[in-house]
């Protein structure tokens, strides 16, 4: 928090929902997923490894969750997370979540649509992967590229 007074830095951390001395990666967040999804659990484990503290909520159907958090149907994936007021849909890399929280754009959140091979939680036994994008979700169903992988 270079350039801020100690009071300003503490206020900025409070706005971001962080305690002093904690990093953005140490943020707690909620992940909504269905009970039997193994790739969702793999993504949650990777987020834990990156220092995040996910709280999992098992739901029967994600449609209501996506509707509540304004995730367009064409970007739906197998789990929906919410962190510091942003939605994180699908197999988004931890570094993209970190960038989102650091940049704090005026947006609904970020998404990796579908289940691309090689995305976090979607690793393939043979190491193969497909190129994918993380999209920034904007009001009115608009979106733009946030990161390429």
PDB file of C-alpha atoms in Angstrom:
ATOM      1  CA  UNK A   1       0.000   0.000   0.000  1.00  0.00           C
ATOM      2  CA  UNK A   2       2.779   2.271  -1.050  1.00  0.00           C
ATOM      3  CA  UNK A   3       2.029   5.968  -0.752  1.00  0.00           C
ATOM      4  CA  UNK A   4      -0.694   5.559   1.889  1.00  0.00           C
ATOM      5  CA  UNK A   5      -0.392   6.505   5.537  1.00  0.00           C
ATOM      6  CA  UNK A   6      -0.757   3.654   8.027  1.00  0.00           C
ATOM      7  CA  UNK A   7      -4.346   4.769   8.694  1.00  0.00           C
ATOM      8  CA  UNK A   8      -5.051   4.915   4.934  1.00  0.00           C
ATOM      9  CA  UNK A   9      -3.541   1.474   4.397  1.00  0.00           C
ATOM     10  CA  UNK A  10      -5.624  -0.009   7.217  1.00  0.00           C
ATOM     11  CA  UNK A  11      -8.748   1.626   5.779  1.00  0.00           C
ATOM     12  CA  UNK A  12      -7.971   0.202   2.323  1.00  0.00           C
ATOM     13  CA  UNK A  13      -7.548  -3.263   3.843  1.00  0.00           C
ATOM     14  CA  UNK A  14     -10.828  -2.916   5.710  1.00  0.00           C
ATOM     15  CA  UNK A  15     -12.627  -1.916   2.502  1.00  0.00           C
ATOM     16  CA  UNK A  16     -11.161  -4.984   0.787  1.00  0.00           C
ATOM     17  CA  UNK A  17     -12.336  -7.098   3.723  1.00  0.00           C
ATOM     18  CA  UNK A  18      -8.833  -7.986   4.901  1.00  0.00           C
ATOM     19  CA  UNK A  19      -7.275  -7.916   8.324  1.00  0.00           C
ATOM     20  CA  UNK A  20      -3.932  -6.100   8.696  1.00  0.00           C
ATOM     21  CA  UNK A  21      -1.030  -8.394   7.829  1.00  0.00           C
ATOM     22  CA  UNK A  22      -3.142 -10.595   5.533  1.00  0.00           C
ATOM     23  CA  UNK A  23      -2.695 -10.770   1.789  1.00  0.00           C
ATOM     24  CA  UNK A  24      -5.422 -10.852  -0.816  1.00  0.00           C
ATOM     25  CA  UNK A  25      -4.707 -14.555  -1.326  1.00  0.00           C
ATOM     26  CA  UNK A  26      -5.568 -15.216   2.317  1.00  0.00           C
ATOM     27  CA  UNK A  27      -9.125 -14.057   1.704  1.00  0.00           C
ATOM     28  CA  UNK A  28     -12.042 -16.231   2.657  1.00  0.00           C
ATOM     29  CA  UNK A  29     -14.672 -16.847   0.024  1.00  0.00           C
ATOM     30  CA  UNK A  30     -17.698 -19.043  -0.681  1.00  0.00           C
ATOM     31  CA  UNK A  31     -17.834 -21.712  -3.377  1.00  0.00           C
ATOM     32  CA  UNK A  32     -21.211 -23.067  -4.488  1.00  0.00           C
ATOM     33  CA  UNK A  33     -21.034 -26.510  -6.096  1.00  0.00           C
ATOM     34  CA  UNK A  34     -22.931 -29.763  -6.419  1.00  0.00           C
ATOM     35  CA  UNK A  35     -22.024 -32.714  -4.203  1.00  0.00           C
ATOM     36  CA  UNK A  36     -20.549 -35.112  -6.750  1.00  0.00           C
ATOM     37  CA  UNK A  37     -18.310 -32.808  -8.754  1.00  0.00           C
ATOM     38  CA  UNK A  38     -14.676 -33.904  -8.408  1.00  0.00           C
ATOM     39  CA  UNK A  39     -13.205 -31.165 -10.605  1.00  0.00           C
ATOM     40  CA  UNK A  40     -14.837 -28.533  -8.365  1.00  0.00           C
ATOM     41  CA  UNK A  41     -13.123 -30.060  -5.355  1.00  0.00           C
ATOM     42  CA  UNK A  42      -9.814 -30.088  -7.276  1.00  0.00           C
ATOM     43  CA  UNK A  43     -10.229 -26.351  -8.002  1.00  0.00           C
ATOM     44  CA  UNK A  44     -11.037 -25.640  -4.346  1.00  0.00           C
ATOM     45  CA  UNK A  45      -7.882 -27.555  -3.316  1.00  0.00           C
ATOM     46  CA  UNK A  46      -5.775 -25.483  -5.707  1.00  0.00           C
ATOM     47  CA  UNK A  47      -7.234 -22.277  -4.305  1.00  0.00           C
ATOM     48  CA  UNK A  48      -6.362 -23.494  -0.799  1.00  0.00           C
ATOM     49  CA  UNK A  49      -2.815 -24.201  -1.983  1.00  0.00           C
ATOM     50  CA  UNK A  50      -2.647 -20.606  -3.249  1.00  0.00           C
ATOM     51  CA  UNK A  51      -3.509 -19.366   0.255  1.00  0.00           C
ATOM     52  CA  UNK A  52      -7.238 -18.756  -0.137  1.00  0.00           C
ATOM     53  CA  UNK A  53      -9.708 -19.989   2.467  1.00  0.00           C
ATOM     54  CA  UNK A  54     -12.717 -21.354   0.564  1.00  0.00           C
ATOM     55  CA  UNK A  55     -15.938 -22.288   2.321  1.00  0.00           C
ATOM     56  CA  UNK A  56     -17.908 -24.798   0.259  1.00  0.00           C
ATOM     57  CA  UNK A  57     -21.693 -24.769   0.070  1.00  0.00           C
ATOM     58  CA  UNK A  58     -23.272 -27.821  -1.561  1.00  0.00           C
ATOM     59  CA  UNK A  59     -26.368 -27.023  -3.631  1.00  0.00           C
ATOM     60  CA  UNK A  60     -28.684 -29.181  -5.702  1.00  0.00           C
ATOM     61  CA  UNK A  61     -28.769 -26.747  -8.618  1.00  0.00           C
ATOM     62  CA  UNK A  62     -26.475 -23.848  -9.488  1.00  0.00           C
ATOM     63  CA  UNK A  63     -29.013 -22.045 -11.706  1.00  0.00           C
ATOM     64  CA  UNK A  64     -30.426 -20.002  -8.803  1.00  0.00           C
ATOM     65  CA  UNK A  65     -26.927 -19.126  -7.589  1.00  0.00           C
ATOM     66  CA  UNK A  66     -25.885 -17.926 -11.054  1.00  0.00           C
ATOM     67  CA  UNK A  67     -29.070 -15.906 -11.393  1.00  0.00           C
ATOM     68  CA  UNK A  68     -28.508 -14.260  -7.970  1.00  0.00           C
ATOM     69  CA  UNK A  69     -24.940 -13.285  -8.942  1.00  0.00           C
ATOM     70  CA  UNK A  70     -25.803 -12.241 -12.531  1.00  0.00           C
ATOM     71  CA  UNK A  71     -23.709 -14.881 -14.311  1.00  0.00           C
ATOM     72  CA  UNK A  72     -24.863 -15.093 -17.968  1.00  0.00           C
ATOM     73  CA  UNK A  73     -26.144 -18.580 -18.833  1.00  0.00           C
ATOM     74  CA  UNK A  74     -23.710 -18.955 -21.730  1.00  0.00           C
ATOM     75  CA  UNK A  75     -20.758 -18.577 -19.307  1.00  0.00           C
ATOM     76  CA  UNK A  76     -21.979 -21.174 -16.815  1.00  0.00           C
ATOM     77  CA  UNK A  77     -19.448 -23.653 -15.474  1.00  0.00           C
ATOM     78  CA  UNK A  78     -19.630 -26.300 -12.770  1.00  0.00           C
ATOM     79  CA  UNK A  79     -19.153 -24.061  -9.712  1.00  0.00           C
ATOM     80  CA  UNK A  80     -19.669 -20.447  -8.698  1.00  0.00           C
ATOM     81  CA  UNK A  81     -17.597 -18.634  -6.075  1.00  0.00           C
ATOM     82  CA  UNK A  82     -18.069 -15.249  -4.443  1.00  0.00           C
ATOM     83  CA  UNK A  83     -15.145 -13.279  -3.011  1.00  0.00           C
ATOM     84  CA  UNK A  84     -15.165  -9.657  -1.815  1.00  0.00           C
ATOM     85  CA  UNK A  85     -18.331  -8.908  -3.776  1.00  0.00           C
ATOM     86  CA  UNK A  86     -17.106 -10.461  -7.030  1.00  0.00           C
ATOM     87  CA  UNK A  87     -18.351 -13.637  -8.652  1.00  0.00           C
ATOM     88  CA  UNK A  88     -15.772 -16.171  -9.867  1.00  0.00           C
ATOM     89  CA  UNK A  89     -17.394 -18.621 -12.276  1.00  0.00           C
ATOM     90  CA  UNK A  90     -15.678 -21.868 -13.174  1.00  0.00           C
ATOM     91  CA  UNK A  91     -12.058 -22.965 -13.300  1.00  0.00           C
ATOM     92  CA  UNK A  92     -10.443 -19.537 -12.932  1.00  0.00           C
ATOM     93  CA  UNK A  93      -6.711 -19.598 -12.123  1.00  0.00           C
ATOM     94  CA  UNK A  94      -5.767 -18.310  -8.657  1.00  0.00           C
ATOM     95  CA  UNK A  95      -3.545 -15.634 -10.198  1.00  0.00           C
ATOM     96  CA  UNK A  96      -6.563 -14.211 -12.056  1.00  0.00           C
ATOM     97  CA  UNK A  97      -8.533 -14.029  -8.806  1.00  0.00           C
ATOM     98  CA  UNK A  98      -5.540 -12.272  -7.229  1.00  0.00           C
ATOM     99  CA  UNK A  99      -5.406  -9.786 -10.141  1.00  0.00           C
ATOM    100  CA  UNK A 100      -9.156  -9.139  -9.851  1.00  0.00           C
ATOM    101  CA  UNK A 101      -8.864  -8.346  -6.140  1.00  0.00           C
ATOM    102  CA  UNK A 102      -5.797  -6.189  -6.694  1.00  0.00           C
ATOM    103  CA  UNK A 103      -7.291  -4.212  -9.607  1.00  0.00           C
ATOM    104  CA  UNK A 104     -10.849  -3.949  -8.187  1.00  0.00           C
ATOM    105  CA  UNK A 105     -12.477  -3.205 -11.578  1.00  0.00           C
ATOM    106  CA  UNK A 106     -16.075  -2.022 -11.884  1.00  0.00           C
ATOM    107  CA  UNK A 107     -17.394  -5.487 -12.775  1.00  0.00           C
ATOM    108  CA  UNK A 108     -19.584  -8.368 -11.666  1.00  0.00           C
ATOM    109  CA  UNK A 109     -16.602 -10.723 -11.622  1.00  0.00           C
ATOM    110  CA  UNK A 110     -14.614 -13.117 -13.792  1.00  0.00           C
ATOM    111  CA  UNK A 111     -15.357 -16.414 -15.508  1.00  0.00           C
ATOM    112  CA  UNK A 112     -13.760 -19.295 -17.350  1.00  0.00           C
ATOM    113  CA  UNK A 113     -16.692 -20.691 -19.315  1.00  0.00           C
ATOM    114  CA  UNK A 114     -17.098 -24.428 -19.682  1.00  0.00           C
ATOM    115  CA  UNK A 115     -14.452 -26.827 -18.482  1.00  0.00           C
ATOM    116  CA  UNK A 116     -11.304 -26.352 -20.592  1.00  0.00           C
ATOM    117  CA  UNK A 117      -8.715 -29.129 -20.372  1.00  0.00           C
ATOM    118  CA  UNK A 118      -5.718 -27.997 -18.354  1.00  0.00           C
ATOM    119  CA  UNK A 119      -7.514 -25.224 -16.467  1.00  0.00           C
ATOM    120  CA  UNK A 120      -7.106 -25.391 -12.663  1.00  0.00           C
ATOM    121  CA  UNK A 121      -8.982 -28.468 -11.490  1.00  0.00           C
ATOM    122  CA  UNK A 122      -9.232 -29.769 -15.060  1.00  0.00           C
ATOM    123  CA  UNK A 123      -5.691 -31.111 -15.433  1.00  0.00           C
ATOM    124  CA  UNK A 124      -5.325 -34.015 -17.818  1.00  0.00           C
ATOM    125  CA  UNK A 125      -3.355 -37.180 -16.983  1.00  0.00           C
ATOM    126  CA  UNK A 126      -1.341 -36.798 -20.192  1.00  0.00           C
ATOM    127  CA  UNK A 127      -0.571 -33.130 -19.436  1.00  0.00           C
ATOM    128  CA  UNK A 128      -2.529 -31.877 -22.435  1.00  0.00           C
ATOM    129  CA  UNK A 129      -4.281 -28.558 -22.223  1.00  0.00           C
ATOM    130  CA  UNK A 130      -6.310 -26.268 -24.395  1.00  0.00           C
ATOM    131  CA  UNK A 131      -6.000 -22.516 -24.606  1.00  0.00           C
ATOM    132  CA  UNK A 132      -8.658 -20.675 -22.631  1.00  0.00           C
ATOM    133  CA  UNK A 133      -9.569 -17.162 -21.561  1.00  0.00           C
ATOM    134  CA  UNK A 134     -10.732 -15.663 -18.317  1.00  0.00           C
ATOM    135  CA  UNK A 135     -13.470 -13.150 -19.054  1.00  0.00           C
ATOM    136  CA  UNK A 136     -14.334 -10.029 -17.088  1.00  0.00           C
ATOM    137  CA  UNK A 137     -18.114  -9.939 -16.514  1.00  0.00           C
ATOM    138  CA  UNK A 138     -19.639  -6.496 -16.890  1.00  0.00           C
ATOM    139  CA  UNK A 139     -23.176  -5.179 -16.361  1.00  0.00           C
ATOM    140  CA  UNK A 140     -25.796  -5.963 -18.970  1.00  0.00           C
ATOM    141  CA  UNK A 141     -24.221  -9.275 -19.976  1.00  0.00           C
ATOM    142  CA  UNK A 142     -21.207  -7.569 -21.516  1.00  0.00           C
ATOM    143  CA  UNK A 143     -17.773  -9.094 -21.120  1.00  0.00           C
ATOM    144  CA  UNK A 144     -14.191  -8.594 -22.180  1.00  0.00           C
ATOM    145  CA  UNK A 145     -11.011 -10.632 -22.016  1.00  0.00           C
ATOM    146  CA  UNK A 146      -9.330 -10.431 -18.610  1.00  0.00           C
ATOM    147  CA  UNK A 147      -6.515 -12.961 -19.183  1.00  0.00           C
ATOM    148  CA  UNK A 148      -5.371 -15.538 -21.749  1.00  0.00           C
ATOM    149  CA  UNK A 149      -3.990 -18.932 -20.786  1.00  0.00           C
TER     150      UNK A 149
END
